[in-house]
Amino acid sequence: MSEQRVATDGGMQTSYGFRTVEDGEKQTLVNDVFHKVAKRYDIMNDVMSGGLHRVWKDAMVASLNPPRRPGFRFLDVAGGTGDIAFRIVAASDKQAQGTVLDINGSMLGVGAERAENKGYAANLDFVEANAEELPFGDSSFDAYTIAFGIRNVPDIDKALREAYRVLRRGGRFLCLEFSEVEMPILDKIYDAWSFNGIPAMGKAIAGEAEPYRYLVESIRKFPRQADFAAMIERAGFSRVGYTNYTGGIAALHSAWKI
């Protein structure tokens, strides 16, 4: 499926899975997907990753290694249900203060409720806004995280520039995203599961397959690891690199604002 991926010169703005849509139309379609899956989002990620997303997210937060002292501020983008933010707060012994930003109010509602239940509400703010136009001042955060969300942003270059803008000097950028499988045989198995198993499981769990079909297709359109790393560097970041997880099913991209 590699031939379907976009490169560093763009293409995700008008890509709704394998469909080409009008400029400006993608965001509305993506919003509808996440309104439909918000209450089953964790189950969706379990289905799409075989439960491995939990291991990958733990590894992402371990890489961030938030300090166990007051003053650390982080922004988790497209993190509506709070999965990454909760892990960061827990890893900091409840010292970190975070903002969870999502363009989808349904996802944020799930996250805010979970934060109350887990005792993390005092550490977190939930903000409904667009990753392409962050409502924060320059140099506001020590870390910017985004997990399985960047491929759903229409203008990825713009979102990366915003990430750079709101980070302080010395700030960390971490992006976890489904990527291109780089292990022979595993790529064939993963393709078969993705295009046949995941939509069928989505229909069984959520009553419809279409949102899951879009999510699978969006993974195949997202740039390869090296291409996405080049986009991060183009936004101004330094020390850009990535680590493949599970043969490249997912990749953690890391960079710094220096």
Short mmCIF file of C-alpha atoms in Angstrom, two decimals:
data_model
loop_
_atom_site.label_atom_id
_atom_site.label_comp_id
_atom_site.label_asym_id
_atom_site.label_seq_id
_atom_site.Cartn_x
_atom_site.Cartn_y
_atom_site.Cartn_z
CA MET A 1 0.00 0.00 0.00
CA SER A 2 3.04 2.30 0.05
CA GLU A 3 2.22 3.88 -3.30
CA GLN A 4 -0.86 5.46 -1.73
CA ARG A 5 1.07 7.49 0.86
CA VAL A 6 1.50 11.22 0.53
CA ALA A 7 5.00 12.67 0.60
CA THR A 8 6.51 15.78 2.16
CA ASP A 9 4.81 18.09 -0.36
CA GLY A 10 1.39 17.51 1.16
CA GLY A 11 -1.86 15.88 0.15
CA MET A 12 -3.49 15.08 3.48
CA GLN A 13 -5.55 18.29 3.31
CA THR A 14 -7.88 16.80 0.70
CA SER A 15 -7.47 13.14 1.62
CA TYR A 16 -10.36 11.56 3.50
CA GLY A 17 -8.98 8.06 3.57
CA PHE A 18 -8.61 7.02 -0.06
CA ARG A 19 -11.21 9.58 -1.18
CA THR A 20 -10.22 12.99 -2.46
CA VAL A 21 -12.47 15.70 -1.03
CA GLU A 22 -12.75 19.42 -1.49
CA ASP A 23 -10.34 21.70 0.33
CA GLY A 24 -11.92 22.51 3.70
CA GLU A 25 -14.25 19.49 3.65
CA LYS A 26 -12.03 16.99 5.47
CA GLN A 27 -12.33 18.50 8.94
CA THR A 28 -16.12 18.17 8.99
CA LEU A 29 -15.94 14.56 7.85
CA VAL A 30 -13.28 13.68 10.42
CA ASN A 31 -15.28 15.39 13.18
CA ASP A 32 -18.24 13.19 12.32
CA VAL A 33 -16.08 10.07 12.61
CA PHE A 34 -14.94 10.96 16.12
CA HIS A 35 -18.40 12.00 17.29
CA LYS A 36 -19.46 8.47 16.35
CA VAL A 37 -16.58 6.64 18.03
CA ALA A 38 -15.89 8.87 21.07
CA LYS A 39 -17.40 6.56 23.68
CA ARG A 40 -15.71 3.54 22.13
CA TYR A 41 -12.38 5.18 21.33
CA ASP A 42 -10.24 2.98 23.57
CA ILE A 43 -11.95 -0.14 22.22
CA MET A 44 -11.29 1.18 18.71
CA ASN A 45 -7.58 1.54 19.43
CA ASP A 46 -7.51 -1.94 20.96
CA VAL A 47 -9.06 -3.31 17.78
CA MET A 48 -6.71 -1.41 15.47
CA SER A 49 -3.53 -2.26 17.38
CA GLY A 50 -4.37 -5.57 19.04
CA GLY A 51 -4.05 -3.78 22.39
CA LEU A 52 -0.49 -2.70 21.66
CA HIS A 53 -1.42 1.00 21.68
CA ARG A 54 -1.30 0.85 25.47
CA VAL A 55 2.31 -0.38 25.39
CA TRP A 56 3.27 2.22 22.80
CA LYS A 57 1.68 5.03 24.82
CA ASP A 58 3.53 3.91 27.93
CA ALA A 59 6.77 3.99 25.93
CA MET A 60 5.96 7.49 24.65
CA VAL A 61 5.49 8.84 28.16
CA ALA A 62 8.61 7.03 29.36
CA SER A 63 10.52 8.81 26.59
CA LEU A 64 9.09 12.16 27.71
CA ASN A 65 10.06 11.37 31.32
CA PRO A 66 8.17 14.30 32.89
CA PRO A 67 9.90 15.71 35.98
CA ARG A 68 8.48 14.94 39.42
CA ARG A 69 8.48 18.57 40.47
CA PRO A 70 6.08 21.51 40.02
CA GLY A 71 6.24 23.80 37.01
CA PHE A 72 6.19 21.36 34.07
CA ARG A 73 3.48 22.28 31.58
CA PHE A 74 2.46 20.12 28.66
CA LEU A 75 -0.02 20.29 25.81
CA ASP A 76 -1.61 17.07 24.57
CA VAL A 77 -3.21 17.67 21.18
CA ALA A 78 -5.98 15.50 19.72
CA GLY A 79 -5.99 13.88 23.15
CA GLY A 80 -9.67 14.24 23.96
CA THR A 81 -10.16 11.06 25.98
CA GLY A 82 -7.11 11.82 28.11
CA ASP A 83 -5.11 8.64 27.54
CA ILE A 84 -1.72 10.36 27.16
CA ALA A 85 -2.42 13.18 29.59
CA PHE A 86 -3.35 10.78 32.40
CA ARG A 87 -0.13 8.86 31.86
CA ILE A 88 1.95 12.06 31.97
CA VAL A 89 0.30 13.28 35.16
CA ALA A 90 0.78 9.87 36.78
CA ALA A 91 4.44 9.67 35.68
CA SER A 92 5.08 13.09 37.24
CA ASP A 93 3.53 12.04 40.57
CA LYS A 94 0.74 14.54 39.87
CA GLN A 95 3.21 17.44 39.59
CA ALA A 96 2.70 18.20 35.87
CA GLN A 97 -0.03 20.56 34.69
CA GLY A 98 -1.50 19.77 31.31
CA THR A 99 -3.89 21.06 28.70
CA VAL A 100 -5.79 18.49 26.65
CA LEU A 101 -6.82 19.98 23.33
CA ASP A 102 -9.18 18.44 20.83
CA ILE A 103 -11.34 19.82 18.05
CA ASN A 104 -14.06 17.32 18.94
CA GLY A 105 -16.30 18.15 21.89
CA SER A 106 -17.56 14.57 22.23
CA MET A 107 -14.02 13.29 22.76
CA LEU A 108 -13.31 16.03 25.30
CA GLY A 109 -16.47 15.19 27.21
CA VAL A 110 -15.29 11.61 27.61
CA GLY A 111 -11.86 12.78 28.75
CA ALA A 112 -13.14 15.30 31.29
CA GLU A 113 -15.42 12.70 32.85
CA ARG A 114 -12.58 10.19 33.04
CA ALA A 115 -10.28 12.82 34.60
CA GLU A 116 -12.79 13.38 37.40
CA ASN A 117 -13.12 9.67 37.99
CA LYS A 118 -9.36 9.14 38.09
CA GLY A 119 -8.62 12.11 40.34
CA TYR A 120 -6.67 14.04 37.70
CA ALA A 121 -9.09 16.95 37.17
CA ALA A 122 -6.99 19.41 39.19
CA ASN A 123 -4.01 18.78 36.91
CA LEU A 124 -5.76 19.12 33.57
CA ASP A 125 -7.67 21.65 31.48
CA PHE A 126 -9.76 20.50 28.51
CA VAL A 127 -9.89 22.91 25.57
CA GLU A 128 -11.89 22.59 22.36
CA ALA A 129 -9.79 24.07 19.58
CA ASN A 130 -8.06 23.38 16.26
CA ALA A 131 -4.50 22.03 16.14
CA GLU A 132 -3.88 24.35 13.20
CA GLU A 133 -4.72 27.47 15.27
CA LEU A 134 -3.72 26.91 18.88
CA PRO A 135 -5.28 29.45 21.29
CA PHE A 136 -2.09 29.88 23.33
CA GLY A 137 0.75 32.36 23.41
CA ASP A 138 4.23 31.73 22.12
CA SER A 139 6.53 29.64 24.31
CA SER A 140 3.75 28.44 26.63
CA PHE A 141 4.62 24.76 27.13
CA ASP A 142 7.52 22.50 28.03
CA ALA A 143 6.19 19.60 25.95
CA TYR A 144 3.78 19.00 23.08
CA THR A 145 2.41 15.50 22.62
CA ILE A 146 0.03 14.04 20.06
CA ALA A 147 -0.88 10.36 19.74
CA PHE A 148 -2.73 8.92 16.74
CA GLY A 149 -4.09 12.35 15.88
CA ILE A 150 -1.74 14.14 13.50
CA ARG A 151 -2.92 12.18 10.45
CA ASN A 152 -6.46 13.48 11.02
CA VAL A 153 -5.33 17.13 10.88
CA PRO A 154 -5.94 18.51 7.37
CA ASP A 155 -2.93 20.87 7.24
CA ILE A 156 -0.18 18.95 9.02
CA ASP A 157 2.52 21.49 8.16
CA LYS A 158 0.50 24.24 9.80
CA ALA A 159 -0.09 22.12 12.91
CA LEU A 160 3.65 21.41 13.18
CA ARG A 161 4.46 25.12 12.93
CA GLU A 162 1.94 25.80 15.70
CA ALA A 163 3.55 23.09 17.83
CA TYR A 164 6.91 24.79 17.39
CA ARG A 165 5.45 28.21 18.22
CA VAL A 166 3.85 27.25 21.54
CA LEU A 167 6.85 25.33 22.84
CA ARG A 168 9.48 27.00 24.98
CA ARG A 169 13.15 26.84 24.04
CA GLY A 170 14.31 23.41 25.09
CA GLY A 171 10.76 22.08 24.71
CA ARG A 172 10.04 18.55 23.51
CA PHE A 173 7.81 17.44 20.65
CA LEU A 174 6.58 13.83 20.66
CA CYS A 175 4.22 12.36 18.09
CA LEU A 176 3.03 8.75 18.16
CA GLU A 177 1.35 7.66 14.96
CA PHE A 178 0.51 4.55 12.97
CA SER A 179 3.12 4.27 10.26
CA GLU A 180 4.55 2.09 7.50
CA VAL A 181 5.32 -1.51 8.42
CA GLU A 182 8.93 -2.25 7.52
CA MET A 183 9.02 -5.98 8.28
CA PRO A 184 8.37 -8.45 5.45
CA ILE A 185 5.43 -10.80 6.03
CA LEU A 186 4.19 -8.64 8.93
CA ASP A 187 3.16 -5.98 6.42
CA LYS A 188 0.99 -8.49 4.53
CA ILE A 189 -0.60 -9.78 7.72
CA TYR A 190 -1.26 -6.24 8.94
CA ASP A 191 -2.80 -5.19 5.61
CA ALA A 192 -5.13 -8.19 5.64
CA TRP A 193 -6.23 -7.46 9.20
CA SER A 194 -6.60 -3.73 8.57
CA PHE A 195 -8.77 -3.87 5.48
CA ASN A 196 -10.84 -6.91 6.39
CA GLY A 197 -10.79 -7.44 10.14
CA ILE A 198 -10.93 -3.90 11.50
CA PRO A 199 -14.02 -2.66 9.58
CA ALA A 200 -15.82 -5.91 10.44
CA MET A 201 -14.93 -5.52 14.13
CA GLY A 202 -16.02 -1.88 13.98
CA LYS A 203 -19.40 -2.91 12.66
CA ALA A 204 -19.73 -5.52 15.39
CA ILE A 205 -18.67 -3.18 18.20
CA ALA A 206 -20.07 0.15 17.07
CA GLY A 207 -22.78 -0.89 14.65
CA GLU A 208 -21.08 0.60 11.58
CA ALA A 209 -17.90 -0.03 9.65
CA GLU A 210 -17.42 3.29 7.85
CA PRO A 211 -15.56 5.23 10.61
CA TYR A 212 -13.14 2.35 10.99
CA ARG A 213 -12.65 2.06 7.24
CA TYR A 214 -11.68 5.74 7.13
CA LEU A 215 -9.23 5.31 10.01
CA VAL A 216 -7.52 2.36 8.29
CA GLU A 217 -7.27 4.24 5.00
CA SER A 218 -5.93 7.37 6.72
CA ILE A 219 -3.07 5.29 8.14
CA ARG A 220 -2.12 4.19 4.62
CA LYS A 221 -2.18 7.76 3.32
CA PHE A 222 0.02 9.18 6.09
CA PRO A 223 3.64 9.94 5.10
CA ARG A 224 6.37 7.37 5.65
CA GLN A 225 8.51 7.76 8.75
CA ALA A 226 11.40 9.54 6.99
CA ASP A 227 9.04 11.87 5.12
CA PHE A 228 7.19 12.86 8.28
CA ALA A 229 10.52 13.44 10.05
CA ALA A 230 11.46 15.80 7.23
CA MET A 231 8.20 17.71 7.72
CA ILE A 232 8.94 18.08 11.45
CA GLU A 233 12.39 19.43 10.67
CA ARG A 234 10.94 21.83 8.11
CA ALA A 235 8.72 23.30 10.86
CA GLY A 236 11.88 24.42 12.67
CA PHE A 237 12.59 21.52 15.04
CA SER A 238 16.04 20.12 15.80
CA ARG A 239 17.35 16.67 16.76
CA VAL A 240 14.51 15.05 14.83
CA GLY A 241 14.31 11.28 14.93
CA TYR A 242 11.91 8.38 15.18
CA THR A 243 11.65 4.94 16.73
CA ASN A 244 9.60 2.18 15.15
CA TYR A 245 7.33 0.09 17.34
CA THR A 246 6.27 -3.43 16.38
CA GLY A 247 8.00 -3.43 13.03
CA GLY A 248 6.75 0.02 12.07
CA ILE A 249 3.04 -0.48 12.75
CA ALA A 250 3.52 2.63 14.84
CA ALA A 251 6.40 5.10 15.17
CA LEU A 252 7.33 7.61 17.85
CA HIS A 253 8.70 10.85 16.38
CA SER A 254 10.80 13.00 18.68
CA ALA A 255 12.17 16.52 18.24
CA TRP A 256 13.28 19.56 20.24
CA LYS A 257 12.86 23.31 19.97
CA ILE A 258 16.39 24.61 20.43
#
